[in-house]
Amino acid sequence: MARLLQQDKIQPHWWRKSIIALLLGLTFSYGVVATFAWFGPGGIDAPVKVQFNMWLISFIWLPILAFSFLFRTAKTALICMLGANSVIYLLFFIFWWFK
């Protein structure tokens, strides 16, 4: 078996990736849930939507936390998570503006 070169290995920045996924993954989850809560079926006043939205956060956040370790470096994880957060909150505010 051939050994991987150092640049081909996933770098051991696991604690930085964990912090990035915990913080920015949570804000991304909040953005997705907020967009769904306000602009999804029934709007914000739907009776069963509160409980559903509360549990939806974990189903979005935990895969982000798990897949964050597939980034090669913490810098790449940070750039991707900041980009994803920017997109979801931009989408939320665009929907809010045209509401």
mmCIF file with all atom_site columns, C-alpha atoms in Angstrom, residues 24-88:
data_model
loop_
_atom_site.group_PDB
_atom_site.id
_atom_site.type_symbol
_atom_site.label_atom_id
_atom_site.label_alt_id
_atom_site.label_comp_id
_atom_site.label_asym_id
_atom_site.label_entity_id
_atom_site.label_seq_id
_atom_site.pdbx_PDB_ins_code
_atom_site.Cartn_x
_atom_site.Cartn_y
_atom_site.Cartn_z
_atom_site.occupancy
_atom_site.B_iso_or_equiv
_atom_site.pdbx_formal_charge
_atom_site.auth_seq_id
_atom_site.auth_comp_id
_atom_site.auth_asym_id
_atom_site.auth_atom_id
_atom_site.pdbx_PDB_model_num
ATOM 1  C CA . LEU A 1 24 ? -20.798 28.628 12.758 1.00 0.00 ? 24 LEU A CA 1
ATOM 2  C CA . GLY A 1 25 ? -22.747 25.394 12.342 1.00 0.00 ? 25 GLY A CA 1
ATOM 3  C CA . LEU A 1 26 ? -25.141 26.536 15.032 1.00 0.00 ? 26 LEU A CA 1
ATOM 4  C CA . THR A 1 27 ? -25.598 29.963 13.443 1.00 0.00 ? 27 THR A CA 1
ATOM 5  C CA . PHE A 1 28 ? -26.150 28.276 10.073 1.00 0.00 ? 28 PHE A CA 1
ATOM 6  C CA . SER A 1 29 ? -28.763 25.995 11.645 1.00 0.00 ? 29 SER A CA 1
ATOM 7  C CA . TYR A 1 30 ? -30.485 28.986 13.197 1.00 0.00 ? 30 TYR A CA 1
ATOM 8  C CA . GLY A 1 31 ? -30.530 30.689 9.796  1.00 0.00 ? 31 GLY A CA 1
ATOM 9  C CA . VAL A 1 32 ? -32.061 27.690 8.036  1.00 0.00 ? 32 VAL A CA 1
ATOM 10 C CA . VAL A 1 33 ? -34.669 27.219 10.750 1.00 0.00 ? 33 VAL A CA 1
ATOM 11 C CA . ALA A 1 34 ? -35.488 30.938 10.833 1.00 0.00 ? 34 ALA A CA 1
ATOM 12 C CA . THR A 1 35 ? -35.984 30.969 7.070  1.00 0.00 ? 35 THR A CA 1
ATOM 13 C CA . PHE A 1 36 ? -38.251 27.940 7.288  1.00 0.00 ? 36 PHE A CA 1
ATOM 14 C CA . ALA A 1 37 ? -40.127 29.259 10.321 1.00 0.00 ? 37 ALA A CA 1
ATOM 15 C CA . TRP A 1 38 ? -40.931 32.662 8.878  1.00 0.00 ? 38 TRP A CA 1
ATOM 16 C CA . PHE A 1 39 ? -41.426 31.789 5.223  1.00 0.00 ? 39 PHE A CA 1
ATOM 17 C CA . GLY A 1 40 ? -42.426 28.114 5.288  1.00 0.00 ? 40 GLY A CA 1
ATOM 18 C CA . PRO A 1 41 ? -45.966 26.762 5.217  1.00 0.00 ? 41 PRO A CA 1
ATOM 19 C CA . GLY A 1 42 ? -48.230 28.495 7.714  1.00 0.00 ? 42 GLY A CA 1
ATOM 20 C CA . GLY A 1 43 ? -45.784 31.270 8.494  1.00 0.00 ? 43 GLY A CA 1
ATOM 21 C CA . ILE A 1 44 ? -44.500 31.926 11.982 1.00 0.00 ? 44 ILE A CA 1
ATOM 22 C CA . ASP A 1 45 ? -47.929 31.453 13.579 1.00 0.00 ? 45 ASP A CA 1
ATOM 23 C CA . ALA A 1 46 ? -48.448 27.796 12.644 1.00 0.00 ? 46 ALA A CA 1
ATOM 24 C CA . PRO A 1 47 ? -49.429 25.920 15.819 1.00 0.00 ? 47 PRO A CA 1
ATOM 25 C CA . VAL A 1 48 ? -47.103 22.903 15.608 1.00 0.00 ? 48 VAL A CA 1
ATOM 26 C CA . LYS A 1 49 ? -44.219 24.675 13.952 1.00 0.00 ? 49 LYS A CA 1
ATOM 27 C CA . VAL A 1 50 ? -42.504 25.769 17.171 1.00 0.00 ? 50 VAL A CA 1
ATOM 28 C CA . GLN A 1 51 ? -41.732 22.245 18.334 1.00 0.00 ? 51 GLN A CA 1
ATOM 29 C CA . PHE A 1 52 ? -40.742 21.131 14.839 1.00 0.00 ? 52 PHE A CA 1
ATOM 30 C CA . ASN A 1 53 ? -38.353 24.057 14.430 1.00 0.00 ? 53 ASN A CA 1
ATOM 31 C CA . MET A 1 54 ? -36.776 23.395 17.797 1.00 0.00 ? 54 MET A CA 1
ATOM 32 C CA . TRP A 1 55 ? -35.914 19.823 16.834 1.00 0.00 ? 55 TRP A CA 1
ATOM 33 C CA . LEU A 1 56 ? -34.913 20.743 13.297 1.00 0.00 ? 56 LEU A CA 1
ATOM 34 C CA . ILE A 1 57 ? -31.887 22.656 14.611 1.00 0.00 ? 57 ILE A CA 1
ATOM 35 C CA . SER A 1 58 ? -30.160 19.504 15.835 1.00 0.00 ? 58 SER A CA 1
ATOM 36 C CA . PHE A 1 59 ? -30.798 17.612 12.590 1.00 0.00 ? 59 PHE A CA 1
ATOM 37 C CA . ILE A 1 60 ? -28.998 20.358 10.680 1.00 0.00 ? 60 ILE A CA 1
ATOM 38 C CA . TRP A 1 61 ? -26.283 21.117 13.221 1.00 0.00 ? 61 TRP A CA 1
ATOM 39 C CA . LEU A 1 62 ? -25.041 17.586 13.979 1.00 0.00 ? 62 LEU A CA 1
ATOM 40 C CA . PRO A 1 63 ? -24.220 16.592 10.365 1.00 0.00 ? 63 PRO A CA 1
ATOM 41 C CA . ILE A 1 64 ? -22.354 19.883 9.987  1.00 0.00 ? 64 ILE A CA 1
ATOM 42 C CA . LEU A 1 65 ? -20.357 19.031 13.088 1.00 0.00 ? 65 LEU A CA 1
ATOM 43 C CA . ALA A 1 66 ? -19.629 15.531 11.782 1.00 0.00 ? 66 ALA A CA 1
ATOM 44 C CA . PHE A 1 67 ? -18.639 16.591 8.268  1.00 0.00 ? 67 PHE A CA 1
ATOM 45 C CA . SER A 1 68 ? -16.467 19.480 9.448  1.00 0.00 ? 68 SER A CA 1
ATOM 46 C CA . PHE A 1 69 ? -13.606 17.042 9.992  1.00 0.00 ? 69 PHE A CA 1
ATOM 47 C CA . LEU A 1 70 ? -13.457 16.321 6.266  1.00 0.00 ? 70 LEU A CA 1
ATOM 48 C CA . PHE A 1 71 ? -11.991 19.760 5.587  1.00 0.00 ? 71 PHE A CA 1
ATOM 49 C CA . ARG A 1 72 ? -8.229  19.658 5.142  1.00 0.00 ? 72 ARG A CA 1
ATOM 50 C CA . THR A 1 73 ? -7.530  22.705 7.292  1.00 0.00 ? 73 THR A CA 1
ATOM 51 C CA . ALA A 1 74 ? -9.391  24.871 9.740  1.00 0.00 ? 74 ALA A CA 1
ATOM 52 C CA . LYS A 1 75 ? -8.983  27.811 7.373  1.00 0.00 ? 75 LYS A CA 1
ATOM 53 C CA . THR A 1 76 ? -10.924 25.979 4.669  1.00 0.00 ? 76 THR A CA 1
ATOM 54 C CA . ALA A 1 77 ? -13.629 25.052 7.176  1.00 0.00 ? 77 ALA A CA 1
ATOM 55 C CA . LEU A 1 78 ? -13.855 28.665 8.329  1.00 0.00 ? 78 LEU A CA 1
ATOM 56 C CA . ILE A 1 79 ? -14.146 30.027 4.782  1.00 0.00 ? 79 ILE A CA 1
ATOM 57 C CA . CYS A 1 80 ? -16.812 27.491 3.792  1.00 0.00 ? 80 CYS A CA 1
ATOM 58 C CA . MET A 1 81 ? -18.854 27.968 6.950  1.00 0.00 ? 81 MET A CA 1
ATOM 59 C CA . LEU A 1 82 ? -18.685 31.760 6.712  1.00 0.00 ? 82 LEU A CA 1
ATOM 60 C CA . GLY A 1 83 ? -19.785 31.490 3.084  1.00 0.00 ? 83 GLY A CA 1
ATOM 61 C CA . ALA A 1 84 ? -22.683 29.193 3.961  1.00 0.00 ? 84 ALA A CA 1
ATOM 62 C CA . ASN A 1 85 ? -23.772 31.505 6.788  1.00 0.00 ? 85 ASN A CA 1
ATOM 63 C CA . SER A 1 86 ? -23.569 34.517 4.499  1.00 0.00 ? 86 SER A CA 1
ATOM 64 C CA . VAL A 1 87 ? -25.728 32.818 1.880  1.00 0.00 ? 87 VAL A CA 1
ATOM 65 C CA . ILE A 1 88 ? -28.443 31.643 4.282  1.00 0.00 ? 88 ILE A CA 1
#
